[in-house]
Amino acid sequence: MTRDGIISTYKKFSVSKDQEQQWINEMFENGFLKVSSEDLHSVTSLGYLIQHHNKIDYFNRFIEKIEREIDRNTNKYNLLRFAETIFSLIENLSRFENKLNKEQIINGIYTTSRILKKAKEKALPSDFKNPDFELIDSNLTQEQYLNRKINELEYKIRLVKILE
């Protein structure tokens, strides 16, 4: 922002910290309204916002929203991405001083595991086109690739140690 001159333009408006905080809260509320099982971008965007603003208080709400969404009909790829987003939040928010508590970590891990189990049970639609798959130079089918990613994330979950 500084390099592009955006921050200096923004500072000219003399926006108060309270107003800025109100805008951030509105951004989160809009993000929660947009989250849907078929809109992967809305989930990853909200996850990024929670992580970027270190909004640990929104973590539980995020998990609850995703739990409701995964019960709707969604595809294997989206389920995997939901699980990756939650696990990434757990990893990154646990690094901050104001970090996730043990209960939040357990809840997040449980939800991630549940999503992965559901993803394993799903088959890919025949017309599905995985946007990540084109980057892979492999003899794997899309289904095999997603199953490998699911197994890798399950392995990472088993490595998580919950400290007192």
Short mmCIF file of C-alpha atoms in Angstrom, two decimals:
data_model
loop_
_atom_site.label_atom_id
_atom_site.label_comp_id
_atom_site.label_asym_id
_atom_site.label_seq_id
_atom_site.Cartn_x
_atom_site.Cartn_y
_atom_site.Cartn_z
CA MET A 1 0.00 0.00 0.00
CA THR A 2 2.83 2.37 0.81
CA ARG A 3 4.66 1.73 -2.43
CA ASP A 4 1.54 2.38 -4.50
CA GLY A 5 0.70 5.57 -2.59
CA ILE A 6 -2.58 4.16 -1.34
CA ILE A 7 -1.73 4.51 2.34
CA SER A 8 -0.90 8.21 2.03
CA THR A 9 -4.19 8.83 0.23
CA TYR A 10 -6.03 6.87 2.91
CA LYS A 11 -4.38 8.87 5.72
CA LYS A 12 -5.58 12.12 4.15
CA PHE A 13 -9.15 11.12 5.04
CA SER A 14 -8.27 10.98 8.77
CA VAL A 15 -10.44 7.96 9.45
CA SER A 16 -10.80 7.32 13.18
CA LYS A 17 -9.79 3.98 14.68
CA ASP A 18 -13.42 3.45 15.74
CA GLN A 19 -14.66 3.96 12.19
CA GLU A 20 -11.96 1.66 10.85
CA GLN A 21 -12.95 -1.01 13.38
CA GLN A 22 -16.59 -0.62 12.40
CA TRP A 23 -15.66 -1.18 8.74
CA ILE A 24 -13.67 -4.28 9.65
CA ASN A 25 -16.61 -5.67 11.64
CA GLU A 26 -18.94 -4.99 8.70
CA MET A 27 -16.50 -6.78 6.41
CA PHE A 28 -16.62 -9.83 8.70
CA GLU A 29 -20.42 -9.77 8.92
CA ASN A 30 -20.68 -9.61 5.12
CA GLY A 31 -18.16 -12.46 4.89
CA PHE A 32 -20.25 -14.65 7.18
CA LEU A 33 -23.38 -13.90 5.14
CA LYS A 34 -21.66 -14.95 1.90
CA VAL A 35 -20.25 -18.27 3.12
CA SER A 36 -21.81 -21.15 1.26
CA SER A 37 -20.91 -24.74 0.47
CA GLU A 38 -20.72 -23.99 -3.24
CA ASP A 39 -18.78 -20.70 -2.96
CA LEU A 40 -15.27 -21.78 -2.09
CA HIS A 41 -13.91 -18.25 -2.48
CA SER A 42 -16.18 -16.93 0.27
CA VAL A 43 -14.86 -19.54 2.73
CA THR A 44 -11.18 -19.02 1.93
CA SER A 45 -11.60 -15.22 1.96
CA LEU A 46 -13.25 -15.24 5.37
CA GLY A 47 -10.56 -17.61 6.67
CA TYR A 48 -7.89 -15.22 5.40
CA LEU A 49 -9.61 -12.24 7.08
CA ILE A 50 -9.81 -14.05 10.41
CA GLN A 51 -6.14 -14.97 10.18
CA HIS A 52 -4.95 -11.57 8.93
CA HIS A 53 -6.80 -9.61 11.60
CA ASN A 54 -6.03 -12.23 14.28
CA LYS A 55 -9.75 -12.43 15.13
CA ILE A 56 -9.71 -15.49 17.33
CA ASP A 57 -13.16 -14.60 18.65
CA TYR A 58 -14.54 -15.25 15.14
CA PHE A 59 -12.92 -18.70 14.89
CA ASN A 60 -15.77 -20.58 16.63
CA ARG A 61 -18.38 -18.82 14.55
CA PHE A 62 -16.42 -19.70 11.39
CA ILE A 63 -16.29 -23.38 12.41
CA GLU A 64 -20.03 -23.42 13.20
CA LYS A 65 -20.85 -21.83 9.85
CA ILE A 66 -18.75 -24.35 7.93
CA GLU A 67 -20.26 -27.26 9.89
CA ARG A 68 -23.72 -26.16 8.75
CA GLU A 69 -22.51 -25.76 5.16
CA ILE A 70 -20.84 -29.17 4.84
CA ASP A 71 -24.14 -30.87 5.53
CA ARG A 72 -25.42 -29.41 2.29
CA ASN A 73 -24.55 -31.09 -0.97
CA THR A 74 -21.00 -30.11 -1.88
CA ASN A 75 -18.27 -31.74 -3.91
CA LYS A 76 -15.11 -33.51 -2.78
CA TYR A 77 -12.83 -30.66 -3.87
CA ASN A 78 -14.73 -28.01 -1.88
CA LEU A 79 -14.78 -30.22 1.20
CA LEU A 80 -11.02 -30.67 0.97
CA ARG A 81 -10.51 -26.91 0.62
CA PHE A 82 -12.79 -26.24 3.62
CA ALA A 83 -10.70 -28.66 5.70
CA GLU A 84 -7.45 -27.07 4.49
CA THR A 85 -8.76 -23.60 5.39
CA ILE A 86 -9.70 -24.64 8.93
CA PHE A 87 -6.42 -26.47 9.49
CA SER A 88 -4.45 -23.48 8.20
CA LEU A 89 -6.33 -21.24 10.63
CA ILE A 90 -5.53 -23.60 13.51
CA GLU A 91 -1.85 -23.64 12.59
CA ASN A 92 -1.54 -19.89 12.10
CA LEU A 93 -3.77 -18.59 14.89
CA SER A 94 -2.01 -20.86 17.38
CA ARG A 95 1.23 -18.98 16.73
CA PHE A 96 -0.04 -15.62 17.96
CA GLU A 97 0.24 -14.40 21.54
CA ASN A 98 -3.55 -14.20 21.77
CA LYS A 99 -3.83 -17.75 20.51
CA LEU A 100 -6.55 -20.34 20.21
CA ASN A 101 -7.34 -22.18 23.41
CA LYS A 102 -7.23 -25.96 23.72
CA GLU A 103 -11.00 -26.32 23.27
CA GLN A 104 -10.95 -24.28 20.04
CA ILE A 105 -8.10 -26.37 18.66
CA ILE A 106 -9.88 -29.63 19.51
CA ASN A 107 -13.12 -28.35 17.97
CA GLY A 108 -11.28 -27.25 14.82
CA ILE A 109 -9.43 -30.56 14.50
CA TYR A 110 -12.66 -32.51 15.05
CA THR A 111 -14.46 -30.48 12.37
CA THR A 112 -11.54 -30.85 9.96
CA SER A 113 -11.52 -34.63 10.49
CA ARG A 114 -15.28 -34.82 9.98
CA ILE A 115 -15.01 -32.85 6.73
CA LEU A 116 -12.21 -35.11 5.47
CA LYS A 117 -14.24 -38.23 6.30
CA LYS A 118 -17.16 -36.82 4.34
CA ALA A 119 -14.83 -35.90 1.44
CA LYS A 120 -13.53 -39.48 1.27
CA GLU A 121 -17.09 -40.75 0.88
CA LYS A 122 -17.83 -38.38 -2.01
CA ALA A 123 -17.10 -39.17 -5.60
CA LEU A 124 -16.13 -36.48 -8.05
CA PRO A 125 -18.80 -35.47 -10.55
CA SER A 126 -17.86 -36.66 -14.04
CA ASP A 127 -17.73 -33.09 -15.36
CA PHE A 128 -15.59 -31.76 -12.48
CA LYS A 129 -12.54 -29.71 -13.41
CA ASN A 130 -10.07 -29.25 -10.55
CA PRO A 131 -8.34 -25.87 -10.92
CA ASP A 132 -5.23 -27.11 -9.08
CA PHE A 133 -4.85 -30.29 -11.08
CA GLU A 134 -3.41 -28.66 -14.19
CA LEU A 135 -0.37 -27.62 -12.16
CA ILE A 136 0.49 -31.20 -11.34
CA ASP A 137 2.74 -33.14 -13.68
CA SER A 138 1.73 -36.64 -12.71
CA ASN A 139 0.01 -39.77 -13.89
CA LEU A 140 -2.63 -39.42 -11.16
CA THR A 141 -6.29 -38.96 -11.94
CA GLN A 142 -8.06 -36.02 -10.30
CA GLU A 143 -9.73 -38.43 -7.87
CA GLN A 144 -6.37 -39.96 -6.89
CA TYR A 145 -4.83 -36.50 -6.49
CA LEU A 146 -7.62 -35.34 -4.15
CA ASN A 147 -7.44 -38.57 -2.15
CA ARG A 148 -3.71 -38.07 -1.74
CA LYS A 149 -4.30 -34.49 -0.50
CA ILE A 150 -6.93 -35.79 1.95
CA ASN A 151 -4.49 -38.42 3.27
CA GLU A 152 -1.74 -35.80 3.65
CA LEU A 153 -4.02 -33.54 5.68
CA GLU A 154 -5.14 -36.47 7.85
CA TYR A 155 -1.47 -37.21 8.53
CA LYS A 156 -0.84 -33.58 9.54
CA ILE A 157 -3.81 -33.75 11.91
CA ARG A 158 -2.35 -36.83 13.60
CA LEU A 159 0.87 -34.88 14.20
CA VAL A 160 -0.87 -32.05 16.05
CA LYS A 161 0.01 -32.05 19.71
CA ILE A 162 -2.33 -30.18 22.02
CA LEU A 163 -0.25 -28.63 24.77
CA GLU A 164 -1.51 -27.77 28.26
#
